[in-house]
Amino acid sequence: MAEKIMHYSLEEILKMDKRFRATFINSLGGFKSVVLIGSKSKDGYENLAIFNSIVHIGATPPLIGFIVRPDSVERHTLENILETKCFTFNHINEDIIPQAHQTSARYPKETSEFEAVGLSPEYKSGVNVPFVLESNIQIEMEFKEKIDININGTLMIIGEVKNIYLPKEVIKEDGFIDLENSGTITCSGLDSYHRTERIVRLPYAKPKLL
Amino acid sequence: MAEKIMHYSLEEILKMDKRFRATFINSLGGFKSVVLIGSKSKDGYENLAIFNSIVHIGATPPLIGFIVRPDSVERHTLENILETKCFTFNHINEDIIPQAHQTSARYPKETSEFEAVGLSPEYKSGVNVPFVLESNIQIEMEFKEKIDININGTLMIIGEVKNIYLPKEVIKEDGFIDLENSGTITCSGLDSYHRTERIVRLPYAKPKLL
């Protein structure tokens, strides 16, 4: 790219308008995983919320984490997970982007976001938290660890994968899940949703292969 | 999708072949941010490594984290960051995917991955760690916090954004960075690289907008 390069220092970033900075810094890290987290309070209220701070923690045991801000609309999800130790990850596909995004609105605890946005809670045998019926990849998670991130008061929640439900055809011979084929989308910033197109899969890298 | 749905329990996941499981679980969380992390040891050895476990931590102050496995090829990056407190994030575009992937090979500490894979270290005034010249979005980071993830012995490293360099034309009026336009790619699993195509940006969600 030949165009003009802009430079922003930390001092300039901290002087930005608050909403501008939130949008800017949320875009900066690259494209992100985005899922719907389903949960349920001890007294039976369903919750569904969109999260884009999902991070792979490990494969053995299978662990996935996410960042949560306890003072935000995300707090119902956090409270439910700490109460019941159980939640679901549900991949988002093109058909449910508006509904998924709408779960980020600030609904009262008594309102089920499923009903409010028009998605269907799905209950599987022996599991007390809702999955999203319209989601092509559904994961049941068990809460394992809550980590305080002291520097800004956020938390990382780590869960263990208990059960996975996904279309047979998207699982490749080597274990690779073809997310593109499953319709899973990615996001950038706070509100931008993208489909993907594979460029390449590359072999395991060893020194001097190039 | 109407095809057969597969179900995997935790027990079945733990029985999978180790490499199959690594590929499977690494794909499961969705599309991921992927960047090259540049660093330098106290005694002057450059390091460049690909990471796909980047996570937004907060905007005020601007914080980005990533997961690192201390017993892996990633350990040089970790050692350098703890020694010098300084590192760079460099976005990956289509032109440098093979080189970026190749940094995951296990080179000795004395080998600069820049040289080994064919990317150019770029030094900016007053900064002792290398950026990737071929990268369109470059970020200078200062180490802030190391968090032990006890459940599997991995670490989360959190850094603060010190300086950002990016093309002027990709910054939108509201602060959104048009990563697609900057050529930034996304990845899935351990080895699959994808370009994106925007579907939609949606307005800030409020209750009852639907």
GROMACS .gro file of C-alpha atoms in nm, chain B:
model
  210
  211MET     CA    1  -2.799  -2.693   0.712
  212ALA     CA    2  -2.981  -3.021   0.682
  213GLU     CA    3  -2.697  -3.270   0.697
  214LYS     CA    4  -2.614  -3.511   0.977
  215ILE     CA    5  -2.514  -3.355   1.307
  216MET     CA    6  -2.216  -3.512   1.482
  217HIS     CA    7  -2.181  -3.514   1.858
  218TYR     CA    8  -1.852  -3.533   2.049
  219SER     CA    9  -1.839  -3.565   2.427
  220LEU     CA   10  -1.539  -3.457   2.636
  221GLU     CA   11  -1.455  -3.824   2.683
  222GLU     CA   12  -1.446  -3.876   2.305
  223ILE     CA   13  -1.239  -3.560   2.258
  224LEU     CA   14  -0.981  -3.681   2.509
  225LYS     CA   15  -0.958  -4.015   2.324
  226MET     CA   16  -0.878  -3.850   1.991
  227ASP     CA   17  -0.530  -3.876   1.840
  228LYS     CA   18  -0.327  -3.588   1.986
  229ARG     CA   19  -0.263  -3.406   1.659
  230PHE     CA   20  -0.623  -3.458   1.541
  231ARG     CA   21  -0.748  -3.309   1.869
  232ALA     CA   22  -0.513  -3.010   1.847
  233THR     CA   23  -0.639  -2.931   1.498
  234PHE     CA   24  -1.002  -2.991   1.596
  235ILE     CA   25  -1.006  -2.782   1.914
  236ASN     CA   26  -0.797  -2.504   1.761
  237SER     CA   27  -1.065  -2.471   1.490
  238LEU     CA   28  -1.358  -2.483   1.729
  239GLY     CA   29  -1.360  -2.130   1.869
  240GLY     CA   30  -1.408  -1.958   1.533
  241PHE     CA   31  -1.199  -1.734   1.311
  242LYS     CA   32  -0.909  -1.570   1.489
  243SER     CA   33  -0.690  -1.264   1.488
  244VAL     CA   34  -0.345  -1.355   1.366
  245VAL     CA   35  -0.038  -1.132   1.395
  246LEU     CA   36   0.338  -1.147   1.384
  247ILE     CA   37   0.499  -1.057   1.715
  248GLY     CA   38   0.840  -0.895   1.683
  249SER     CA   39   1.079  -0.891   1.978
  250LYS     CA   40   1.447  -0.881   2.063
  251SER     CA   41   1.650  -1.043   2.338
  252LYS     CA   42   1.861  -0.839   2.580
  253ASP     CA   43   2.170  -0.968   2.400
  254GLY     CA   44   2.039  -0.851   2.064
  255TYR     CA   45   1.882  -1.153   1.892
  256GLU     CA   46   1.574  -1.066   1.687
  257ASN     CA   47   1.267  -1.288   1.704
  258LEU     CA   48   0.951  -1.301   1.494
  259ALA     CA   49   0.665  -1.540   1.564
  260ILE     CA   50   0.307  -1.589   1.448
  261PHE     CA   51   0.035  -1.584   1.714
  262ASN     CA   52  -0.336  -1.649   1.668
  263SER     CA   53  -0.455  -1.610   2.026
  264ILE     CA   54  -0.487  -1.231   2.032
  265VAL     CA   55  -0.764  -1.084   2.244
  266HIS     CA   56  -0.893  -0.731   2.302
  267ILE     CA   57  -0.869  -0.647   2.673
  268GLY     CA   58  -0.978  -0.286   2.684
  269ALA     CA   59  -0.977   0.052   2.509
  270THR     CA   60  -0.903   0.286   2.802
  271PRO     CA   61  -0.616   0.231   2.844
  272PRO     CA   62  -0.566   0.048   2.513
  273LEU     CA   63  -0.474  -0.310   2.606
  274ILE     CA   64  -0.431  -0.623   2.394
  275GLY     CA   65  -0.346  -0.968   2.527
  276PHE     CA   66  -0.231  -1.300   2.388
  277ILE     CA   67  -0.188  -1.656   2.511
  278VAL     CA   68   0.158  -1.814   2.512
  279ARG     CA   69   0.274  -2.167   2.591
  280PRO     CA   70   0.606  -2.140   2.778
  281ASP     CA   71   0.723  -2.486   2.671
  282SER     CA   72   0.681  -2.430   2.297
  283VAL     CA   73   0.847  -2.255   2.005
  284GLU     CA   74   0.677  -1.945   2.145
  285ARG     CA   75   0.914  -1.931   2.441
  286HIS     CA   76   1.170  -1.700   2.275
  287THR     CA   77   0.900  -1.438   2.226
  288LEU     CA   78   0.800  -1.473   2.590
  289GLU     CA   79   1.157  -1.452   2.721
  290ASN     CA   80   1.231  -1.144   2.512
  291ILE     CA   81   0.917  -0.964   2.623
  292LEU     CA   82   0.987  -1.033   2.990
  293GLU     CA   83   1.349  -0.914   2.944
  294THR     CA   84   1.286  -0.596   2.749
  295LYS     CA   85   0.916  -0.518   2.826
  296CYS     CA   86   0.872  -0.425   2.462
  297PHE     CA   87   0.729  -0.597   2.152
  298THR     CA   88   0.542  -0.528   1.828
  299PHE     CA   89   0.219  -0.657   1.672
  300ASN     CA   90   0.224  -0.667   1.293
  301HIS     CA   91  -0.084  -0.749   1.087
  302ILE     CA   92  -0.054  -1.016   0.820
  303ASN     CA   93  -0.171  -0.953   0.463
  304GLU     CA   94  -0.206  -1.189   0.165
  305ASP     CA   95   0.141  -1.115   0.032
  306ILE     CA   96   0.322  -1.249   0.339
  307ILE     CA   97   0.117  -1.551   0.448
  308PRO     CA   98   0.379  -1.818   0.366
  309GLN     CA   99   0.654  -1.621   0.539
  310ALA     CA  100   0.432  -1.550   0.841
  311HIS     CA  101   0.336  -1.918   0.875
  312GLN     CA  102   0.699  -2.025   0.841
  313THR     CA  103   0.792  -1.829   1.157
  314SER     CA  104   0.618  -2.109   1.351
  315ALA     CA  105   0.909  -2.344   1.271
  316ARG     CA  106   1.143  -2.421   1.560
  317TYR     CA  107   1.448  -2.206   1.489
  318PRO     CA  108   1.732  -2.170   1.742
  319LYS     CA  109   1.745  -1.848   1.942
  320GLU     CA  110   2.044  -1.722   1.743
  321THR     CA  111   1.848  -1.736   1.418
  322SER     CA  112   1.648  -1.428   1.323
  323GLU     CA  113   1.317  -1.547   1.181
  324PHE     CA  114   1.313  -1.229   0.970
  325GLU     CA  115   1.614  -1.358   0.781
  326ALA     CA  116   1.506  -1.722   0.787
  327VAL     CA  117   1.163  -1.659   0.634
  328GLY     CA  118   1.239  -1.352   0.421
  329LEU     CA  119   1.070  -1.062   0.595
  330SER     CA  120   1.230  -0.723   0.666
  331PRO     CA  121   1.290  -0.590   1.017
  332GLU     CA  122   1.202  -0.222   1.040
  333TYR     CA  123   1.337  -0.009   1.323
  334LYS     CA  124   1.161   0.312   1.416
  335SER     CA  125   1.329   0.598   1.599
  336GLY     CA  126   1.362   0.535   1.974
  337VAL     CA  127   1.225   0.179   1.961
  338ASN     CA  128   1.460  -0.113   2.017
  339VAL     CA  129   1.233  -0.392   1.883
  340PRO     CA  130   1.170  -0.472   1.518
  341PHE     CA  131   0.847  -0.411   1.326
  342VAL     CA  132   0.768  -0.601   1.006
  343LEU     CA  133   0.823  -0.366   0.712
  344GLU     CA  134   0.584  -0.562   0.490
  345SER     CA  135   0.300  -0.527   0.742
  346ASN     CA  136   0.034  -0.261   0.676
  347ILE     CA  137  -0.069  -0.215   1.039
  348GLN     CA  138   0.210  -0.203   1.298
  349ILE     CA  139   0.168  -0.159   1.672
  350GLU     CA  140   0.433  -0.093   1.935
  351MET     CA  141   0.340  -0.259   2.264
  352GLU     CA  142   0.468  -0.226   2.619
  353PHE     CA  143   0.447  -0.528   2.849
  354LYS     CA  144   0.207  -0.469   3.139
  355GLU     CA  145   0.093  -0.795   3.298
  356LYS     CA  146   0.172  -1.167   3.293
  357ILE     CA  147  -0.111  -1.388   3.410
  358ASP     CA  148  -0.066  -1.754   3.494
  359ILE     CA  149  -0.344  -1.977   3.367
  360ASN     CA  150  -0.312  -2.250   3.624
  361ILE     CA  151  -0.548  -2.497   3.463
  362ASN     CA  152  -0.306  -2.582   3.180
  363GLY     CA  153   0.017  -2.395   3.251
  364THR     CA  154  -0.021  -2.137   2.975
  365LEU     CA  155   0.021  -1.764   3.026
  366MET     CA  156  -0.162  -1.455   2.914
  367ILE     CA  157   0.059  -1.159   2.832
  368ILE     CA  158  -0.108  -0.819   2.833
  369GLY     CA  159   0.050  -0.519   2.667
  370GLU     CA  160  -0.042  -0.154   2.634
  371VAL     CA  161  -0.053   0.008   2.292
  372LYS     CA  162   0.225   0.270   2.273
  373ASN     CA  163   0.224   0.365   1.905
  374ILE     CA  164   0.016   0.267   1.604
  375TYR     CA  165   0.115   0.299   1.237
  376LEU     CA  166  -0.150   0.238   0.972
  377PRO     CA  167  -0.266   0.368   0.632
  378LYS     CA  168  -0.477   0.683   0.659
  379GLU     CA  169  -0.744   0.558   0.420
  380VAL     CA  170  -0.845   0.261   0.637
  381ILE     CA  171  -0.950   0.479   0.934
  382LYS     CA  172  -1.317   0.567   0.911
  383GLU     CA  173  -1.490   0.875   1.054
  384ASP     CA  174  -1.611   0.698   1.366
  385GLY     CA  175  -1.275   0.538   1.448
  386PHE     CA  176  -1.347   0.204   1.279
  387ILE     CA  177  -1.041   0.053   1.113
  388ASP     CA  178  -1.134  -0.109   0.782
  389LEU     CA  179  -0.914  -0.416   0.818
  390GLU     CA  180  -1.045  -0.563   0.494
  391ASN     CA  181  -0.923  -0.260   0.305
  392SER     CA  182  -0.585  -0.277   0.482
  393GLY     CA  183  -0.540  -0.633   0.354
  394THR     CA  184  -0.544  -0.790   0.701
  395ILE     CA  185  -0.634  -1.159   0.688
  396THR     CA  186  -0.785  -1.394   0.947
  397CYS     CA  187  -0.706  -1.756   1.030
  398SER     CA  188  -0.879  -2.068   1.152
  399GLY     CA  189  -0.735  -2.375   1.314
  400LEU     CA  190  -0.357  -2.394   1.307
  401ASP     CA  191  -0.285  -2.340   0.940
  402SER     CA  192  -0.580  -2.199   0.742
  403TYR     CA  193  -0.569  -1.839   0.619
  404HIS     CA  194  -0.869  -1.644   0.489
  405ARG     CA  195  -0.958  -1.312   0.331
  406THR     CA  196  -1.286  -1.155   0.437
  407GLU     CA  197  -1.582  -0.983   0.273
  408ARG     CA  198  -1.796  -0.747   0.476
  409ILE     CA  199  -2.159  -0.847   0.510
  410VAL     CA  200  -2.281  -0.554   0.718
  411ARG     CA  201  -2.203  -0.299   0.989
  412LEU     CA  202  -2.489  -0.260   1.235
  413PRO     CA  203  -2.583   0.034   1.457
  414TYR     CA  204  -2.537   0.030   1.834
  415ALA     CA  205  -2.810  -0.198   1.967
  416LYS     CA  206  -3.084  -0.070   2.195
  417PRO     CA  207  -3.379  -0.271   2.332
  418LYS     CA  208  -3.680  -0.302   2.096
  419LEU     CA  209  -3.499  -0.175   1.787
  420LEU     CA  210  -3.588  -0.499   1.605
   0.00000   0.00000   0.00000
